[in-house]
PDB file of C-alpha atoms in Angstrom:
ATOM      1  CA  UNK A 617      -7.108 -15.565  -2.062  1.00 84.00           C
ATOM      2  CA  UNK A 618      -4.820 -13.302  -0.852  1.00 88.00           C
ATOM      3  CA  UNK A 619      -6.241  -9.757  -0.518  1.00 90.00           C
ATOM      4  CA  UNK A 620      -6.674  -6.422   1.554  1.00 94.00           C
ATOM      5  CA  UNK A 621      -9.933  -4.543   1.868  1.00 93.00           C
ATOM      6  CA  UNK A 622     -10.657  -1.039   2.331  1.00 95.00           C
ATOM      7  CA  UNK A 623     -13.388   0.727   3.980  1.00 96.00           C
ATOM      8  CA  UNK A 624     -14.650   3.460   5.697  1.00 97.00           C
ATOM      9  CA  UNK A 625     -13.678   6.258   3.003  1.00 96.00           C
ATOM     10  CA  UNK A 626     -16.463   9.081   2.594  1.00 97.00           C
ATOM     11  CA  UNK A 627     -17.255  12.899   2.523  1.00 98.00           C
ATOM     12  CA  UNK A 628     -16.560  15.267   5.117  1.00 98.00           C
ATOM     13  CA  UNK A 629     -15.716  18.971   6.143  1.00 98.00           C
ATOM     14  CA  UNK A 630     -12.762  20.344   7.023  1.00 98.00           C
ATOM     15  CA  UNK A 631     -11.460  19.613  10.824  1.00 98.00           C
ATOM     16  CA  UNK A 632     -14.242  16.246  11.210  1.00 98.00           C
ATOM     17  CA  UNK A 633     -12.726  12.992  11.490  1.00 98.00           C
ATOM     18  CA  UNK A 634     -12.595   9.753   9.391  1.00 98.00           C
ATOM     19  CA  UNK A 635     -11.907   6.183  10.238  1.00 98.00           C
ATOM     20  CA  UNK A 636     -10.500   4.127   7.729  1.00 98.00           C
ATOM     21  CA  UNK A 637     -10.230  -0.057   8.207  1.00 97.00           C
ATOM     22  CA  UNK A 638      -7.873  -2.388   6.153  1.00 96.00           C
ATOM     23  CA  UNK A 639      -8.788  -6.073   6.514  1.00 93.00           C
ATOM     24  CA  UNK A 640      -6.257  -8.822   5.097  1.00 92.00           C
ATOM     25  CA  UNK A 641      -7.483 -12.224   4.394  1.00 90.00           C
ATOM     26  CA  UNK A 642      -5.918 -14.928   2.910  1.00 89.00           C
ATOM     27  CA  UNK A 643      -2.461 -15.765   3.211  1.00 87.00           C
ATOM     28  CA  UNK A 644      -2.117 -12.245   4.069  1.00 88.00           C
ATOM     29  CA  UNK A 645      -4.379 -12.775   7.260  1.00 84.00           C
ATOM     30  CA  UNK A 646      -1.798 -12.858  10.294  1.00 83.00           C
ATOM     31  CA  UNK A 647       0.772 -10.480   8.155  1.00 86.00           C
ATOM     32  CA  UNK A 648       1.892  -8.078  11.176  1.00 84.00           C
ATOM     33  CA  UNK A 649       3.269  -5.151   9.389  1.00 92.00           C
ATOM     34  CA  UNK A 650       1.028  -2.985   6.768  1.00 94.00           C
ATOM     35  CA  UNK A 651       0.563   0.273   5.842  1.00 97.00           C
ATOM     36  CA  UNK A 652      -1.033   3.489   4.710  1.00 98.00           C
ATOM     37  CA  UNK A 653      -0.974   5.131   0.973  1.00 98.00           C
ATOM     38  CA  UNK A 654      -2.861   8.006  -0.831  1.00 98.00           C
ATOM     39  CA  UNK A 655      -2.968   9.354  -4.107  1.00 98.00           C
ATOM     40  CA  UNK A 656      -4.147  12.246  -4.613  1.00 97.00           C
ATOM     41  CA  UNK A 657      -5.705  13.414  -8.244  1.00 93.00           C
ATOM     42  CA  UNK A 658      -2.283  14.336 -10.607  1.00 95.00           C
ATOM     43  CA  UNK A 659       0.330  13.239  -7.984  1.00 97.00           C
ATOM     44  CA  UNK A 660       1.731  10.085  -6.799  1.00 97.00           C
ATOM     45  CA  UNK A 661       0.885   7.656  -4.505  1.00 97.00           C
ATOM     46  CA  UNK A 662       2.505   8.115  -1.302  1.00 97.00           C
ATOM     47  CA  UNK A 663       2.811   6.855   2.193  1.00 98.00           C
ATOM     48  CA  UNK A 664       1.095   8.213   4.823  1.00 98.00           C
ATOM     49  CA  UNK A 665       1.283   5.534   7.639  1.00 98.00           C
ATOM     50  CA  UNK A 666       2.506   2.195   8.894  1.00 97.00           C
ATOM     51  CA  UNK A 667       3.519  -0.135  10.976  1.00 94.00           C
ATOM     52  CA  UNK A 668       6.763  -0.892   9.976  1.00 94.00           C
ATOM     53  CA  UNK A 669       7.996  -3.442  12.688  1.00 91.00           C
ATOM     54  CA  UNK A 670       7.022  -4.231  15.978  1.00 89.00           C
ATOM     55  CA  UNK A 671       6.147  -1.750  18.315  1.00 88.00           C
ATOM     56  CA  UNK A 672       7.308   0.939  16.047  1.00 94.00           C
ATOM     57  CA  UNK A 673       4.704   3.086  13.442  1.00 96.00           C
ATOM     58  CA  UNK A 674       6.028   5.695  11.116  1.00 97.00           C
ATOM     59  CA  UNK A 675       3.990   8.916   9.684  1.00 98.00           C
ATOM     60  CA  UNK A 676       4.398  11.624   7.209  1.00 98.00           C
ATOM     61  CA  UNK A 677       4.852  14.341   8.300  1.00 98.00           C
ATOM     62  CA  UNK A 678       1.602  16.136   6.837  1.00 98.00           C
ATOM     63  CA  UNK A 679      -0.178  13.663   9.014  1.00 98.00           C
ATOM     64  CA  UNK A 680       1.901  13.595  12.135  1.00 98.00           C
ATOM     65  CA  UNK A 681      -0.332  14.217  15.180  1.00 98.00           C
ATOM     66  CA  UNK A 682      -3.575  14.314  13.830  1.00 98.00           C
ATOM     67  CA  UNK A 683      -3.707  10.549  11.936  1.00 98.00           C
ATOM     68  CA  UNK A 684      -3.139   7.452  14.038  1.00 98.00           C
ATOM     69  CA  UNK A 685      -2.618   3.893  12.888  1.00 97.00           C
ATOM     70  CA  UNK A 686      -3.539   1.050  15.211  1.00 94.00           C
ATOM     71  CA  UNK A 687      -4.541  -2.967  15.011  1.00 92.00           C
ATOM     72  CA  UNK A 688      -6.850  -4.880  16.313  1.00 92.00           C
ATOM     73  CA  UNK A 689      -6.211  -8.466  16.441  1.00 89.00           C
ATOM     74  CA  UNK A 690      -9.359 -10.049  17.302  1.00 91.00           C
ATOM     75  CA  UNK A 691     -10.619  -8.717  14.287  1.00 91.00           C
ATOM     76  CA  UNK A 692      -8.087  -9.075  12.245  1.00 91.00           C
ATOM     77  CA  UNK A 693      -8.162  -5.692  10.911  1.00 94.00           C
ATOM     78  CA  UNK A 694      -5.793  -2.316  10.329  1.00 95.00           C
ATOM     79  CA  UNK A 695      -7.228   0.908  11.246  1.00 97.00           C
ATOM     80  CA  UNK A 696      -6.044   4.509  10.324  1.00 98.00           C
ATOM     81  CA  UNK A 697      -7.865   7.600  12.210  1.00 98.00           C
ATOM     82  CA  UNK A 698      -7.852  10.469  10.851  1.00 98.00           C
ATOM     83  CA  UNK A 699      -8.773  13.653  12.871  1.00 98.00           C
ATOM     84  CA  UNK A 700      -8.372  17.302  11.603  1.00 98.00           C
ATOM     85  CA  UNK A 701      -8.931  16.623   8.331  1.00 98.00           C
ATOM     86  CA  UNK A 702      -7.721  19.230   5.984  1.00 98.00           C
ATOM     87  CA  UNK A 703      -9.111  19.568   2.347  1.00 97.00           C
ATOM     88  CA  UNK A 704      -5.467  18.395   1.036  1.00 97.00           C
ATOM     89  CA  UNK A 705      -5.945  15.257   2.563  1.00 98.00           C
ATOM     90  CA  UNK A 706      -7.809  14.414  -0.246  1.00 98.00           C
ATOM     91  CA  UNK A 707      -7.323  11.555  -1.937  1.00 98.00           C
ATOM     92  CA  UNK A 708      -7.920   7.496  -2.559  1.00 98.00           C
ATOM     93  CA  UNK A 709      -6.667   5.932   0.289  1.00 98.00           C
ATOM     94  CA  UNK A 710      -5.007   2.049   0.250  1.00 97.00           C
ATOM     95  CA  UNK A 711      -3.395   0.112   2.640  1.00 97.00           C
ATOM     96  CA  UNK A 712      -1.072  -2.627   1.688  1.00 97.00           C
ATOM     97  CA  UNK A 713       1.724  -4.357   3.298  1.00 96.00           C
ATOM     98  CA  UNK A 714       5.365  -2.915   4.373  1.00 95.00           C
ATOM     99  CA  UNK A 715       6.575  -2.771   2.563  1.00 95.00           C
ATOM    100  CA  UNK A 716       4.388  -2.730  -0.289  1.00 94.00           C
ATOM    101  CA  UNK A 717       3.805  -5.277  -2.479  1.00 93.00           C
ATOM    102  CA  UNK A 718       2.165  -4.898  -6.024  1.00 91.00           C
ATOM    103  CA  UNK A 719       0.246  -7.616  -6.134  1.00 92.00           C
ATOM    104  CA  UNK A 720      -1.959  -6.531  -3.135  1.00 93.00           C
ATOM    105  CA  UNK A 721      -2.953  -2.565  -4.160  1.00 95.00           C
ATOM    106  CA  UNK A 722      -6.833  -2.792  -4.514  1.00 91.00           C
ATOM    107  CA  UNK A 723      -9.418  -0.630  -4.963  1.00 93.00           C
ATOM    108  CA  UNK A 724      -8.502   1.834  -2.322  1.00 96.00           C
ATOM    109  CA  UNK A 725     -11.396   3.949  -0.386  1.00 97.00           C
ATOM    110  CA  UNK A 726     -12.103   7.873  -1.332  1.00 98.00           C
ATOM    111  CA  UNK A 727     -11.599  10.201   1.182  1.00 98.00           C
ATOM    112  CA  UNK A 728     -12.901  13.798   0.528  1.00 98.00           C
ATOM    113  CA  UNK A 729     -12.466  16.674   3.026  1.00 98.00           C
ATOM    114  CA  UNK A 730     -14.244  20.109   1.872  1.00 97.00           C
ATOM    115  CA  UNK A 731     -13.558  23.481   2.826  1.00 94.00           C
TER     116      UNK A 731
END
């Protein structure tokens, strides 16, 4: 079954740091290029990061310089660190692939950054 699995979501102050992992499986298991949405509560979902062909990763700018988005092959999973964290970061957080595809939005992981 085709799928993509959050983790690492979770509660933490202002200016701490967050790791989030996205692991495909499936036919969606050696898919190189995947990304980064949020959705915060009353807004859209938007992106925030990805990997959007080889070599080259793209960022909003809200994020630029303080979240980084990386891979790691052997384990076959997509990571997004977040450092600086801001309480408007705030938000579910889903990976998915790049471009997205419906079918694959799951559950998503909660981030929460307090003040």
């Amino acid at each position: 079954q085709a799928r993509l699995v959050e983790s690492g979501g979770g509660t933490v102050q202002a200016g701490g740091s967050l790791r989030l992992a996205c692991t495909p499986s499936g036919s969606l298991s050696k898919i190189n290029y995947l990304g980064w949405w949020r959705q915060a509560p009353g807004k859209q979902r938007e992106l925030v990061a990805a990997r959007v062909r080889a070599g080259t990763d793209t960022y909003a700018d809200p994020v630029k310089g303080r979240f980084t988005i990386s891979r790691d092959n052997a384990k076959n999973t997509m990571y997004l660190q977040m450092n600086m964290l801001k309480p408007e970061d705030t938000a579910v957080y889903y990976c998915n692939t790049y471009p997205p595809q419906h079918p694959y939005w799951g559950q998503g992981t909660q981030v929460t950054v307090s003040s």
